[in-house]
Short mmCIF file of C-alpha atoms and ligand atoms in Angstrom, two decimals:
data_model
loop_
_atom_site.label_atom_id
_atom_site.label_comp_id
_atom_site.label_asym_id
_atom_site.label_seq_id
_atom_site.Cartn_x
_atom_site.Cartn_y
_atom_site.Cartn_z
CA MET A 1 79.20 65.53 -159.16
CA GLY A 2 75.91 67.33 -159.23
CA THR A 3 72.89 67.70 -156.67
CA ASN A 4 70.80 64.68 -155.45
CA GLY A 5 68.72 63.83 -158.43
CA ALA A 6 70.76 65.13 -161.06
CA GLY A 7 70.77 61.58 -162.56
CA LYS A 8 73.92 60.75 -162.22
CA THR A 9 72.83 56.70 -160.92
CA THR A 10 70.58 56.75 -163.45
CA THR A 11 73.02 57.39 -166.01
CA LEU A 12 75.91 55.01 -164.85
CA ARG A 13 73.30 52.27 -164.50
CA ALA A 14 71.48 52.85 -168.34
CA ILE A 15 75.97 52.02 -168.86
CA SER A 16 75.65 49.00 -166.83
CA GLY A 17 72.66 47.55 -168.29
CA PHE A 18 69.41 46.91 -167.44
CA LEU A 19 66.99 44.09 -166.74
CA GLY A 20 64.38 44.36 -168.18
CA ILE A 21 62.69 44.67 -165.03
CA ASP A 22 60.03 47.79 -164.77
CA ASP A 23 60.00 48.24 -168.11
CA ALA A 24 64.11 50.47 -168.16
CA ARG A 25 65.10 50.67 -170.70
CA VAL A 26 67.09 53.46 -172.56
CA THR A 27 64.76 55.28 -175.35
CA GLU A 28 67.06 57.66 -177.42
CA GLY A 29 70.63 57.76 -178.60
CA ALA A 30 73.13 56.25 -177.90
CA ILE A 31 76.12 54.20 -174.86
CA THR A 32 79.79 53.47 -177.59
CA PHE A 33 82.32 51.77 -175.65
CA LYS A 34 85.79 50.78 -177.24
CA GLY A 35 84.03 51.19 -180.81
CA ALA A 36 81.16 49.21 -180.65
CA ARG A 37 76.78 49.95 -179.08
CA ILE A 38 75.60 49.19 -176.14
CA GLU A 39 73.22 50.16 -174.60
CA ASN A 40 69.80 47.88 -174.01
CA ARG A 41 72.63 45.65 -173.35
CA PRO A 42 71.94 43.09 -170.13
CA PRO A 43 74.28 43.37 -167.40
CA HIS A 44 76.16 40.61 -168.13
CA GLU A 45 77.39 41.37 -171.00
CA ASN A 46 78.93 45.25 -169.87
CA THR A 47 80.64 43.14 -167.70
CA ARG A 48 82.08 40.95 -169.94
CA ARG A 49 83.55 43.54 -171.92
CA GLY A 50 84.51 45.68 -169.65
CA ILE A 51 82.61 48.08 -167.95
CA VAL A 52 81.78 47.53 -164.01
CA LEU A 53 80.00 48.89 -161.97
CA VAL A 54 79.68 49.48 -158.32
CA PRO A 55 76.10 51.06 -157.02
CA GLU A 56 74.73 52.59 -154.90
CA ARG A 57 72.61 50.56 -153.22
CA ASP A 58 72.88 46.74 -152.40
CA LYS A 59 76.80 46.33 -152.90
CA VAL A 60 77.65 43.04 -152.00
CA PHE A 61 76.09 39.73 -151.63
CA PRO A 62 74.76 40.13 -147.44
CA ASN A 63 74.61 36.36 -147.37
CA LEU A 64 77.59 35.11 -148.93
CA THR A 65 81.05 35.29 -147.50
CA VAL A 66 83.80 37.92 -148.25
CA ALA A 67 85.71 35.21 -149.82
CA GLU A 68 82.34 34.12 -151.75
CA ASN A 69 81.47 37.60 -152.20
CA LEU A 70 85.02 37.77 -154.34
CA ALA A 71 84.94 34.97 -155.35
CA ALA A 72 81.26 34.53 -156.99
CA PRO A 73 81.54 36.95 -160.09
CA VAL A 74 82.50 36.06 -163.63
CA ALA A 75 85.04 37.68 -165.28
CA PRO A 76 86.51 37.11 -168.23
CA ALA A 77 89.56 35.12 -168.08
CA ALA A 78 88.04 31.91 -167.10
CA ALA A 79 92.01 30.32 -166.04
CA ALA A 80 91.68 29.16 -163.03
CA ILE A 81 95.18 30.69 -162.17
CA GLU A 82 94.51 33.82 -163.17
CA ARG A 83 91.33 33.91 -161.56
CA ARG A 84 92.82 33.31 -158.22
CA ARG A 85 95.72 35.78 -159.65
CA ARG A 86 92.75 38.37 -159.04
CA GLU A 87 91.25 37.58 -156.17
CA ALA A 88 94.27 37.30 -154.78
CA LEU A 89 94.90 40.98 -156.20
CA ALA A 90 91.57 42.53 -154.71
CA TYR A 91 92.86 41.63 -151.29
CA GLN A 92 96.73 43.03 -151.78
CA PHE A 93 94.20 46.54 -152.23
CA PHE A 94 91.84 45.54 -149.60
CA PRO A 95 94.23 43.62 -147.01
CA GLN A 96 91.07 44.45 -144.13
CA LEU A 97 88.98 42.05 -146.22
CA ALA A 98 91.25 38.84 -145.86
CA ASP A 99 90.64 39.48 -141.79
CA LEU A 100 87.25 38.71 -142.82
CA ARG A 101 86.91 36.42 -145.10
CA HIS A 102 84.95 34.33 -143.90
CA ARG A 103 82.16 37.28 -142.67
CA VAL A 104 79.42 37.57 -144.35
CA GLY A 105 78.64 40.44 -146.64
CA GLY A 106 75.84 41.94 -145.09
CA LEU A 107 77.77 42.26 -140.86
CA LEU A 108 80.46 44.28 -142.71
CA SER A 109 80.55 47.86 -141.40
CA GLY A 110 79.80 50.86 -144.41
CA GLY A 111 83.49 50.91 -145.10
CA GLU A 112 84.09 47.62 -145.03
CA ARG A 113 80.54 46.92 -147.67
CA GLN A 114 82.46 50.28 -149.87
CA MET A 115 85.86 48.08 -149.76
CA LEU A 116 84.24 44.18 -150.52
CA ALA A 117 81.75 46.10 -153.76
CA LEU A 118 85.51 47.95 -154.88
CA ALA A 119 87.02 44.46 -154.14
CA SER A 120 84.37 42.29 -156.02
CA GLY A 121 84.20 44.97 -158.98
CA LEU A 122 87.52 44.69 -160.16
CA VAL A 123 87.21 40.29 -159.59
CA CYS A 124 85.30 41.38 -163.19
CA GLU A 125 88.60 42.91 -165.02
CA PRO A 126 87.49 46.36 -165.48
CA GLU A 127 88.99 48.33 -167.81
CA LEU A 128 85.68 51.48 -166.95
CA LEU A 129 84.54 51.42 -163.24
CA LEU A 130 82.11 53.07 -162.53
CA VAL A 131 81.58 53.62 -159.01
CA ASP A 132 78.72 55.12 -157.25
CA GLU A 133 77.97 57.24 -154.43
CA LEU A 134 81.68 56.56 -153.28
CA SER A 135 81.09 58.55 -150.31
CA LEU A 136 77.47 57.58 -149.29
CA GLY A 137 77.54 57.11 -145.73
CA LEU A 138 80.94 57.13 -145.02
CA ALA A 139 82.95 59.35 -142.26
CA PRO A 140 85.15 61.29 -144.26
CA VAL A 141 88.63 59.67 -143.38
CA VAL A 142 87.43 57.06 -145.28
CA VAL A 143 86.20 58.05 -148.29
CA ALA A 144 89.54 60.18 -147.81
CA ASP A 145 91.20 56.51 -147.19
CA LEU A 146 89.04 54.62 -150.26
CA LEU A 147 89.60 57.75 -152.85
CA ARG A 148 93.59 56.41 -151.97
CA ARG A 149 93.68 53.30 -152.68
CA LEU A 150 91.41 53.83 -156.34
CA ALA A 151 94.07 55.64 -157.09
CA GLU A 152 96.81 53.35 -156.71
CA ILE A 153 94.29 51.07 -158.79
CA ARG A 154 94.40 53.11 -161.52
CA ARG A 155 98.14 53.91 -161.70
CA GLN A 156 98.95 49.69 -161.49
CA LEU A 157 96.18 48.73 -164.04
CA GLY A 158 95.92 51.04 -165.74
CA ILE A 159 92.30 51.67 -166.06
CA ALA A 160 90.17 53.95 -166.43
CA ILE A 161 87.91 55.36 -163.00
CA LEU A 162 84.55 57.04 -162.99
CA VAL A 163 83.61 57.78 -159.65
CA VAL A 164 79.68 59.57 -158.38
CA GLU A 165 80.98 62.17 -155.46
CA GLN A 166 79.35 64.02 -153.58
CA SER A 167 81.34 67.02 -151.89
CA ALA A 168 83.53 69.01 -154.68
CA THR A 169 86.56 69.50 -152.86
CA VAL A 170 87.37 65.87 -151.99
CA ALA A 171 86.32 65.19 -155.98
CA LEU A 172 88.26 67.30 -157.55
CA GLU A 173 91.11 66.83 -155.30
CA VAL A 174 92.29 63.00 -156.42
CA ALA A 175 90.07 62.98 -159.89
CA ASP A 176 91.74 64.29 -164.25
CA TYR A 177 88.95 65.43 -165.88
CA ALA A 178 85.30 66.05 -164.05
CA TYR A 179 81.47 66.46 -164.92
CA VAL A 180 78.75 68.03 -163.65
CA MET A 181 75.18 67.38 -163.98
CA GLU A 182 71.98 68.30 -163.66
CA ASN A 183 68.38 68.15 -164.24
CA GLY A 184 69.89 64.34 -166.35
CA ARG A 185 71.88 66.72 -168.47
CA ILE A 186 76.43 66.77 -167.88
CA VAL A 187 76.26 70.69 -167.40
CA LEU A 188 79.78 71.13 -166.98
CA ASP A 189 83.49 69.11 -167.46
CA GLY A 190 86.25 69.92 -167.64
CA THR A 191 89.83 68.77 -166.11
CA ALA A 192 89.76 68.68 -162.37
CA GLU A 193 92.57 71.63 -162.31
CA ARG A 194 90.40 74.25 -163.89
CA LEU A 195 86.54 72.77 -162.73
CA ARG A 196 88.10 74.43 -158.98
CA ARG A 197 89.03 77.65 -160.62
CA HIS A 198 86.13 77.48 -161.86
CA PRO A 199 83.14 80.44 -160.51
CA ASP A 200 80.30 78.46 -161.28
CA ILE A 201 82.64 75.69 -158.97
CA GLN A 202 83.90 77.81 -156.46
CA GLU A 203 80.47 79.00 -155.59
CA PHE A 204 77.97 76.47 -155.58
CA TYR A 205 80.12 73.24 -154.90
CA LEU A 206 83.17 74.55 -153.13
CA GLY A 207 80.79 76.89 -151.07
CA ARG A 208 83.24 79.65 -151.47
CA LYS A 209 80.61 83.53 -151.92
CA SER A 210 82.10 85.87 -154.12
CA GLY A 211 80.25 88.71 -154.25
CA GLU A 212 76.26 88.94 -153.10
CA ARG A 213 74.47 86.29 -151.29
CA ARG A 214 71.88 84.40 -153.44
CA SER A 215 68.82 81.86 -152.39
CA TYR A 216 69.18 78.69 -152.95
CA ARG A 217 66.36 79.46 -155.57
CA GLU A 218 68.02 81.67 -157.45
CA VAL A 219 70.67 79.33 -157.04
CA LYS A 220 69.02 76.51 -158.90
CA GLN A 221 67.46 79.61 -161.61
CA TYR A 222 71.32 80.85 -161.92
CA ARG A 223 71.83 76.87 -163.15
CA ARG A 224 69.71 76.80 -165.60
CA SER A 225 70.40 79.22 -167.41
CA ARG A 226 73.88 78.77 -167.81
CA ARG A 227 73.56 75.49 -168.80
CA TRP A 228 76.62 74.01 -171.36
CA TYR A 229 75.45 71.38 -173.27
CA GLY A 230 72.31 71.13 -175.01
CA MET B 1 60.51 0.02 -135.50
CA GLN B 2 57.94 -0.80 -138.35
CA LEU B 3 57.53 2.70 -138.63
CA ILE B 4 60.52 4.44 -138.41
CA VAL B 5 61.44 3.41 -141.36
CA ASN B 6 58.37 3.82 -142.76
CA ILE B 7 58.56 7.32 -141.10
CA THR B 8 62.67 7.61 -143.26
CA VAL B 9 60.99 6.27 -147.10
CA LEU B 10 58.68 9.03 -146.75
CA ALA B 11 60.30 11.54 -145.76
CA ALA B 12 63.03 10.16 -148.45
CA ILE B 13 60.45 10.54 -151.72
CA TYR B 14 59.34 14.02 -149.96
CA ALA B 15 62.81 15.58 -149.18
CA LEU B 16 63.84 14.19 -152.50
CA LEU B 17 61.23 15.84 -154.08
CA ALA B 18 60.34 19.02 -151.95
CA CYS B 19 64.57 20.25 -153.07
CA GLY B 20 63.32 20.78 -156.79
CA TYR B 21 60.94 22.73 -155.37
CA VAL B 22 63.63 24.79 -153.02
CA LEU B 23 66.09 25.25 -155.96
CA ILE B 24 63.54 26.91 -158.14
CA TYR B 25 61.94 29.37 -155.41
CA ARG B 26 65.90 30.35 -154.17
CA VAL B 27 66.44 31.77 -156.88
CA SER B 28 63.26 33.16 -158.61
CA ARG B 29 61.05 33.33 -156.29
CA VAL B 30 58.63 30.89 -157.73
CA MET B 31 56.62 27.98 -157.04
CA ASN B 32 56.84 25.91 -159.85
CA MET B 33 53.48 23.97 -159.73
CA ALA B 34 54.40 21.42 -161.98
CA HIS B 35 57.05 19.90 -159.89
CA GLY B 36 54.68 16.95 -159.63
CA GLU B 37 54.12 16.43 -163.18
CA LEU B 38 58.32 17.34 -164.28
CA ALA B 39 58.43 13.87 -161.61
CA MET B 40 55.94 11.78 -163.19
CA LEU B 41 57.45 12.94 -167.04
CA GLY B 42 60.72 11.32 -165.27
CA ALA B 43 59.66 8.07 -164.05
CA TYR B 44 58.09 7.50 -168.19
CA LEU B 45 60.54 8.18 -169.42
CA LEU B 46 62.49 5.80 -167.69
CA TYR B 47 59.38 3.33 -168.51
CA THR B 48 59.81 3.81 -172.01
CA THR B 49 64.13 4.34 -171.71
CA ALA B 50 63.87 0.62 -170.35
CA SER B 51 61.38 -0.66 -172.87
CA LEU B 52 63.85 0.11 -175.84
CA PHE B 53 67.23 -1.12 -173.95
CA THR B 54 65.67 -3.65 -172.71
CA ASP B 55 69.25 -5.65 -171.79
CA HIS B 56 71.08 -1.98 -170.57
CA PRO B 57 69.04 -1.26 -167.35
CA VAL B 58 72.63 0.74 -166.32
CA GLY B 59 72.10 2.26 -169.98
CA ALA B 60 68.05 2.93 -169.37
CA ILE B 61 68.62 4.51 -166.55
CA ALA B 62 71.81 6.94 -167.65
CA ALA B 63 69.59 8.12 -170.99
CA ALA B 64 65.96 9.11 -168.79
CA LEU B 65 68.39 10.84 -166.07
CA VAL B 66 70.38 13.31 -168.69
CA LEU B 67 66.09 12.99 -171.24
CA SER B 68 64.91 14.85 -167.49
CA LEU B 69 67.82 17.02 -167.22
CA THR B 70 66.87 17.78 -170.66
CA VAL B 71 63.67 18.89 -169.73
CA GLY B 72 64.46 21.06 -167.05
CA VAL B 73 66.10 23.34 -169.53
CA LEU B 74 64.18 23.43 -171.70
CA VAL B 75 61.23 24.20 -170.56
CA TYR B 76 62.87 26.61 -168.62
CA VAL B 77 64.33 28.31 -172.05
CA ALA B 78 61.17 27.53 -174.03
CA LEU B 79 58.60 28.88 -171.77
CA MET B 80 59.78 30.25 -168.08
CA ARG B 81 62.63 33.17 -169.42
CA LYS B 82 59.88 34.56 -170.83
CA MET B 83 58.55 35.08 -166.93
CA THR B 84 61.80 36.12 -166.35
CA GLY B 85 60.87 40.36 -164.93
CA GLN B 86 57.69 39.30 -165.01
CA MET B 87 55.21 39.17 -161.86
CA VAL B 88 56.44 36.49 -159.98
CA LEU B 89 52.37 35.13 -160.21
CA ALA B 90 52.42 35.21 -164.13
CA ALA B 91 55.60 33.24 -163.87
CA ILE B 92 53.83 30.56 -161.10
CA LEU B 93 50.37 31.13 -162.94
CA THR B 94 52.77 29.57 -166.51
CA THR B 95 53.56 26.16 -164.29
CA ILE B 96 50.42 24.72 -163.44
CA ALA B 97 49.24 25.75 -167.03
CA ILE B 98 52.57 23.71 -167.60
CA GLY B 99 51.33 21.37 -165.23
CA ILE B 100 48.10 19.88 -167.07
CA LEU B 101 49.53 20.70 -170.13
CA LEU B 102 51.94 17.69 -168.94
CA ARG B 103 49.25 15.64 -167.99
CA GLY B 104 47.12 15.59 -170.57
CA VAL B 105 51.12 14.61 -173.50
CA ILE B 106 51.44 11.82 -170.18
CA VAL B 107 48.21 10.19 -171.18
CA LEU B 108 48.02 10.85 -174.59
CA ILE B 109 51.65 9.36 -175.41
CA TRP B 110 51.55 5.83 -172.29
CA SER B 111 47.61 5.92 -171.21
CA ALA B 112 45.86 6.68 -168.17
CA ALA B 113 46.69 2.98 -167.19
CA GLN B 114 49.48 2.28 -164.58
CA GLN B 115 52.57 0.88 -166.18
CA HIS B 116 55.36 -0.99 -164.24
CA PRO B 117 59.02 0.59 -165.49
CA LEU B 118 60.56 -2.15 -162.37
CA GLN B 119 59.70 -4.85 -165.07
CA ALA B 120 60.50 -3.01 -167.61
CA LEU B 121 63.54 -1.88 -166.46
CA LYS B 122 64.14 -6.44 -165.44
CA PHE B 123 64.76 -5.95 -162.22
CA SER B 124 63.25 -7.16 -158.68
CA ASN B 125 62.42 -5.21 -155.67
CA PRO B 126 62.55 -7.91 -152.41
CA SER B 127 62.36 -6.48 -149.78
CA ILE B 128 65.57 -6.08 -147.46
CA GLU B 129 64.75 -7.86 -143.58
CA LEU B 130 66.23 -4.96 -141.39
CA ILE B 131 67.19 -5.40 -137.49
CA GLY B 132 64.25 -5.70 -135.24
CA GLY B 133 62.23 -7.14 -137.61
CA ALA B 134 61.41 -4.78 -139.60
CA ARG B 135 61.03 -4.92 -143.99
CA ILE B 136 62.01 -2.54 -146.53
CA SER B 137 61.82 -2.78 -149.56
CA THR B 138 64.55 -2.45 -151.97
CA CYS B 139 63.65 0.44 -154.09
CA ALA B 140 63.08 2.44 -150.91
CA ALA B 141 65.90 1.60 -149.72
CA LEU B 142 67.57 2.81 -153.33
CA MET B 143 65.20 6.43 -152.55
CA VAL B 144 66.47 6.94 -148.65
CA LEU B 145 70.24 6.47 -150.64
CA ALA B 146 69.49 8.76 -153.18
CA THR B 147 67.98 11.18 -150.83
CA VAL B 148 70.98 11.37 -148.52
CA ALA B 149 73.35 11.45 -152.26
CA VAL B 150 71.35 14.01 -153.98
CA TYR B 151 71.40 16.21 -150.39
CA THR B 152 74.96 16.06 -149.72
CA ALA B 153 75.96 16.65 -153.17
CA LEU B 154 73.48 20.03 -152.94
CA PHE B 155 75.24 21.12 -149.63
CA VAL B 156 78.68 20.56 -151.10
CA PHE B 157 78.20 22.08 -154.84
CA LEU B 158 75.73 25.08 -152.88
CA ARG B 159 78.57 25.40 -150.58
CA PHE B 160 81.46 24.96 -151.78
CA GLY B 161 81.06 25.30 -155.85
CA ARG B 162 81.53 28.07 -158.10
CA TRP B 163 78.50 27.95 -159.60
CA GLY B 164 76.31 27.51 -156.76
CA MET B 165 77.85 30.45 -155.03
CA ARG B 166 76.82 32.40 -158.20
CA LEU B 167 72.95 30.62 -157.98
CA ARG B 168 72.96 31.90 -154.32
CA ALA B 169 74.11 35.25 -154.92
CA ALA B 170 71.46 35.69 -158.12
CA GLY B 171 69.00 34.44 -155.81
CA GLN B 172 70.41 37.26 -153.54
CA ASN B 173 70.53 39.96 -155.33
CA PRO B 174 69.74 39.22 -159.36
CA LEU B 175 70.52 43.12 -160.45
CA LEU B 176 74.13 42.33 -158.79
CA ALA B 177 74.53 39.01 -160.07
CA ALA B 178 73.89 40.27 -163.59
CA GLN B 179 76.20 43.45 -162.50
CA ARG B 180 79.40 41.01 -161.76
CA GLY B 181 78.64 39.30 -164.62
CA ILE B 182 76.56 36.15 -163.93
CA ASN B 183 74.54 35.27 -167.34
CA LEU B 184 71.25 34.99 -165.27
CA ASN B 185 69.55 33.00 -167.38
CA ALA B 186 72.23 30.45 -167.41
CA ILE B 187 71.47 30.32 -163.45
CA TYR B 188 68.07 29.60 -163.80
CA ALA B 189 67.59 27.46 -166.57
CA LEU B 190 71.10 25.77 -163.48
CA ALA B 191 67.82 25.99 -161.16
CA TRP B 192 65.14 24.23 -163.35
CA ALA B 193 67.26 21.26 -164.54
CA LEU B 194 68.82 20.37 -160.77
CA SER B 195 65.28 20.61 -159.79
CA THR B 196 63.39 18.37 -162.73
CA LEU B 197 66.59 16.39 -162.15
CA THR B 198 66.21 14.71 -159.05
CA GLY B 199 62.24 15.38 -159.36
CA SER B 200 62.51 12.57 -161.56
CA ILE B 201 64.86 11.11 -159.61
CA ALA B 202 62.58 10.60 -156.71
CA GLY B 203 59.76 10.14 -159.38
CA MET B 204 61.72 6.91 -161.38
CA LEU B 205 62.15 5.79 -157.90
CA ILE B 206 58.62 5.42 -156.59
CA ALA B 207 57.48 3.98 -159.55
CA LEU B 208 60.01 1.02 -159.69
CA ASP B 209 58.76 0.63 -156.05
CA SER B 210 55.21 0.99 -156.79
CA GLY B 211 54.44 2.04 -160.57
CA LEU B 212 53.69 4.74 -161.92
CA ASP B 213 50.29 6.12 -162.73
CA GLN B 214 48.87 9.61 -162.76
CA THR B 215 48.41 9.57 -158.79
CA MET B 216 52.26 10.45 -158.86
CA VAL B 217 50.92 14.51 -159.37
CA VAL B 218 49.40 14.15 -155.80
CA ILE B 219 53.13 13.34 -154.17
CA GLY B 220 54.84 15.88 -155.66
CA LEU B 221 51.84 18.28 -154.31
CA LYS B 222 51.56 16.69 -151.00
CA ALA B 223 55.68 16.79 -150.97
CA PHE B 224 55.17 21.04 -151.34
CA ALA B 225 53.66 20.94 -147.93
CA PRO B 226 56.98 20.06 -146.67
CA ALA B 227 58.96 22.57 -148.57
CA LEU B 228 57.05 24.91 -147.28
CA VAL B 229 56.81 23.71 -143.64
CA GLY B 230 61.08 24.34 -143.59
CA GLY B 231 60.98 27.44 -145.18
CA LEU B 232 61.05 27.20 -149.17
CA ASP B 233 63.79 29.07 -149.29
CA SER B 234 65.80 26.02 -147.40
CA LEU B 235 67.52 22.92 -148.33
CA LEU B 236 68.42 22.00 -144.29
CA GLY B 237 63.69 23.12 -144.02
CA ALA B 238 63.02 20.84 -146.84
CA LEU B 239 64.47 18.58 -145.04
CA VAL B 240 63.45 19.37 -141.63
CA GLY B 241 60.12 20.14 -142.60
CA ALA B 242 59.55 16.53 -144.75
CA VAL B 243 61.07 14.82 -141.63
CA ILE B 244 58.12 16.76 -139.75
CA VAL B 245 55.57 15.99 -142.60
CA ALA B 246 56.38 11.52 -142.96
CA SER B 247 56.54 11.82 -139.25
CA ALA B 248 52.38 13.22 -138.85
CA GLU B 249 51.57 10.86 -141.60
CA VAL B 250 52.66 7.56 -141.61
CA LEU B 251 51.54 7.97 -137.40
CA ALA B 252 48.39 9.09 -138.57
CA ILE B 253 47.69 6.41 -141.24
CA HIS B 254 49.13 4.24 -138.38
CA TYR B 255 47.14 5.23 -135.09
CA VAL B 256 44.22 6.79 -136.80
CA ASP B 257 43.23 6.09 -140.27
CA PRO B 258 45.42 5.38 -143.54
CA LEU B 259 42.19 7.44 -145.26
CA LEU B 260 44.16 10.69 -143.69
CA SER B 261 46.81 10.19 -145.49
CA ASP B 262 46.53 12.52 -147.91
CA VAL B 263 44.89 15.21 -145.57
CA VAL B 264 47.71 15.64 -143.43
CA PRO B 265 50.46 17.44 -144.80
CA PHE B 266 48.01 19.52 -145.83
CA LEU B 267 47.03 20.35 -141.98
CA VAL B 268 50.88 20.09 -140.99
CA LEU B 269 51.32 22.85 -143.78
CA ILE B 270 48.42 24.73 -142.51
CA ALA B 271 49.53 24.46 -138.93
CA ALA B 272 52.83 24.94 -139.50
CA LEU B 273 51.93 28.29 -141.47
CA ILE B 274 49.76 28.99 -138.14
CA VAL B 275 53.08 29.15 -136.13
CA ARG B 276 55.30 30.39 -138.40
CA PRO B 277 54.26 32.11 -141.48
CA TRP B 278 57.44 32.56 -143.07
CA GLY B 279 58.55 28.26 -142.23
CA LEU B 280 61.51 26.80 -139.58
CA PHE B 281 64.29 28.06 -141.90
CA GLY B 282 62.93 30.43 -143.65
CA THR B 283 63.91 33.78 -144.37
CA ARG B 284 61.66 36.50 -142.42
CA GLU B 285 61.66 38.61 -145.33
CA GLU B 286 60.96 36.58 -147.40
CA LEU B 287 57.19 36.84 -146.70
CA ASP B 288 55.49 38.86 -148.52
CA ARG B 289 56.75 37.45 -151.32
CA VAL B 290 55.37 34.59 -151.21
N1 ADP C 1 68.31 62.06 -169.11
C1 ADP C 1 66.76 62.35 -167.30
N2 ADP C 1 66.03 63.09 -168.45
C2 ADP C 1 64.36 63.03 -167.30
N3 ADP C 1 64.87 61.72 -166.03
C3 ADP C 1 66.37 61.57 -165.50
C4 ADP C 1 67.33 61.80 -166.38
N4 ADP C 1 68.11 61.47 -165.41
C5 ADP C 1 67.51 61.14 -164.52
N5 ADP C 1 66.06 61.44 -164.22
C6 ADP C 1 64.84 61.04 -163.46
O1 ADP C 1 65.70 61.91 -161.97
C7 ADP C 1 65.44 60.78 -161.00
C8 ADP C 1 66.57 61.13 -159.94
O2 ADP C 1 67.46 60.48 -160.65
P1 ADP C 1 69.12 60.13 -160.03
O3 ADP C 1 69.35 59.11 -161.31
O4 ADP C 1 68.09 59.31 -159.22
O5 ADP C 1 69.63 61.01 -159.73
P2 ADP C 1 71.26 60.58 -158.77
O6 ADP C 1 71.63 59.86 -158.46
O7 ADP C 1 71.89 61.75 -159.41
O8 ADP C 1 71.00 61.87 -157.27
C9 ADP C 1 64.57 59.79 -160.60
O9 ADP C 1 63.71 59.44 -161.28
C10 ADP C 1 65.19 59.62 -162.65
O10 ADP C 1 64.06 58.80 -163.38
MG1 MG C 2 71.64 58.77 -157.65
#
C-alpha cells in the first residue's frame, strides 16, 4: 500500500527487471531471491527464475487473441504436456477467458484484461507473483472477485502473491502481511491483523478519524516523522 | 498475357525481398537498409558453394541457405544486438553502414565482374511456354513458387507457431514479452535470420535468372517501396504492395519507357505515402515511428 508516487511500481519493476532502455537500472543495494542476487538481471531471466510481474499498464498483448496471450509466455517447464496443463489451469481459475479465447486482448474490458494478465502470469509458473495496481480502473465488485480468485490460486498452488492495492480496507481483508510505502521507502509493515488495528492505518488509510482533524499537509508531515525504516 | 506474367514475376521478386524488411521492422521498428546487400551476399554465397560442390547442386543450395541464415544471426549478434534499446535512428544508420561494408567486402572477395551461379551449378534455364503464348524462364517460375512457399510458411508460422506468436508479442510490447519469459535477443536474432534467409533466397533466384553483380542492391532498395506501401509491419501489406509496385513498373516499361524502371517504384511510394502515410495495411499508431 502507499499513496500515488510512493514508489510501489518502481520497486516491483526493479525486482522484475529492466530492459536497459533509457538507462533504467538498479544503482544501489541488493535484490535477493532464494539466496541469489538478481538485481539488474533481464526480465525474462527473472521470470524463468519464478518472479512474474503483472504490470500496472499494458499488461496484455493487444493484437494477440486471449488464447495466444496464454500461449506466448515461456514457462520453465518446456514439456508440451506440462505446458498444456498449465494453460488449462489458467482457464480453470478464470473460466470467463475460455469464452473469449478468440477475442484480441485490446478489445477486452478492464476486468477481463486484468484476468487475462493474471492468467498469462500464471502460465509462467511463478513462485512469486507480483501484481501492480490490481484494482486500477475496476469496479469494487470486480476487485473483490479478483481478490477471491487470487486467494484461491494461492491456496491451490502454494505460491506467494504480492499485490499493490490502493484501498486499505480491501487489501487488509485478504492479505496475510502488508507493507506501507512512502517516498520510496517502506515505512510500516506487519501482519494484516496488526495493521488493521494500527492507529496510523486507521486514520490515514481506513479513514477513521481519531481525535482532531488534520489537513493533508499536516498528514504528510506526520507521516514523514513516523518513518520506521531508514 | 506476357504482361501479366512479367508483373507476376516482378511482384514475386519484390514480395520475397519485402517480407525481410517487414520481419525486422515488425519486431524492432528498425528499417534494415542493408537488406539488398544481404540478399546479394546470399547469392554470392551460392556462387561459391556451387563452385565448391561442383557435382552436388542440391548440397550447394542447402549449404548456401544455411550460410545465409547464419549470416543473419551473426549480423544481429555481432552488430545489431548492441543497438537494442538505443535510438531506432542509430540502429538504421548502423544498417546503412553494414550495407556499405558488405558491398566493399563483396567486391574484394568476388570482384565487381558479373558472375553466373547458374553455370557454376551446371543448371540450364529453359523458358517455358504458358497458355496464351506467354513465356517464363524456369528460374522466374521458381521465383514465383518460392514466394508462394515462403509467404505460406511465414503466415502459418506467425499465426500458429509458438515462436511466431512470441515474435508478434515482442513486436507489440517488448517489455511485457520479456516479463513473460521471452528472450528478446532470441526473438531479434530469429527475425534477422528469417529476414536474411528469405532475402537470400530472392537474391539467389535473381542471380540464377539474370547473373550476379552489384546491381542487385538496387533491386533490394526498390523492394523497400512495396514494403512501405504495404505498411512495413504487415506481410499481407508487403504482398499487396509488391503487386501494386510491380504492375506500375511493368506497365510503365511497356507503355512509356524502359528507363522508368528504377524510378517508378519510388513514384508509387511517394504517391502512396501522400494518400495513406501509414501504408495500406500498416498500423496507424506506427506513424510517429516511421
Ligand atoms: N526509492 C526511490 N527513490 C527515489 N525516487 C523514487 C524511488 N521509488 C520511486 N521513485 C520515483 O517516484 C516516482 C513515482 O514512483 P512510482 O513507482 O510510479 O509510484 P507508485 O507506483 O507508488 O504510484 C517515480 O518518478 C520514481 O522514479
Ligand atoms: Mg504505480
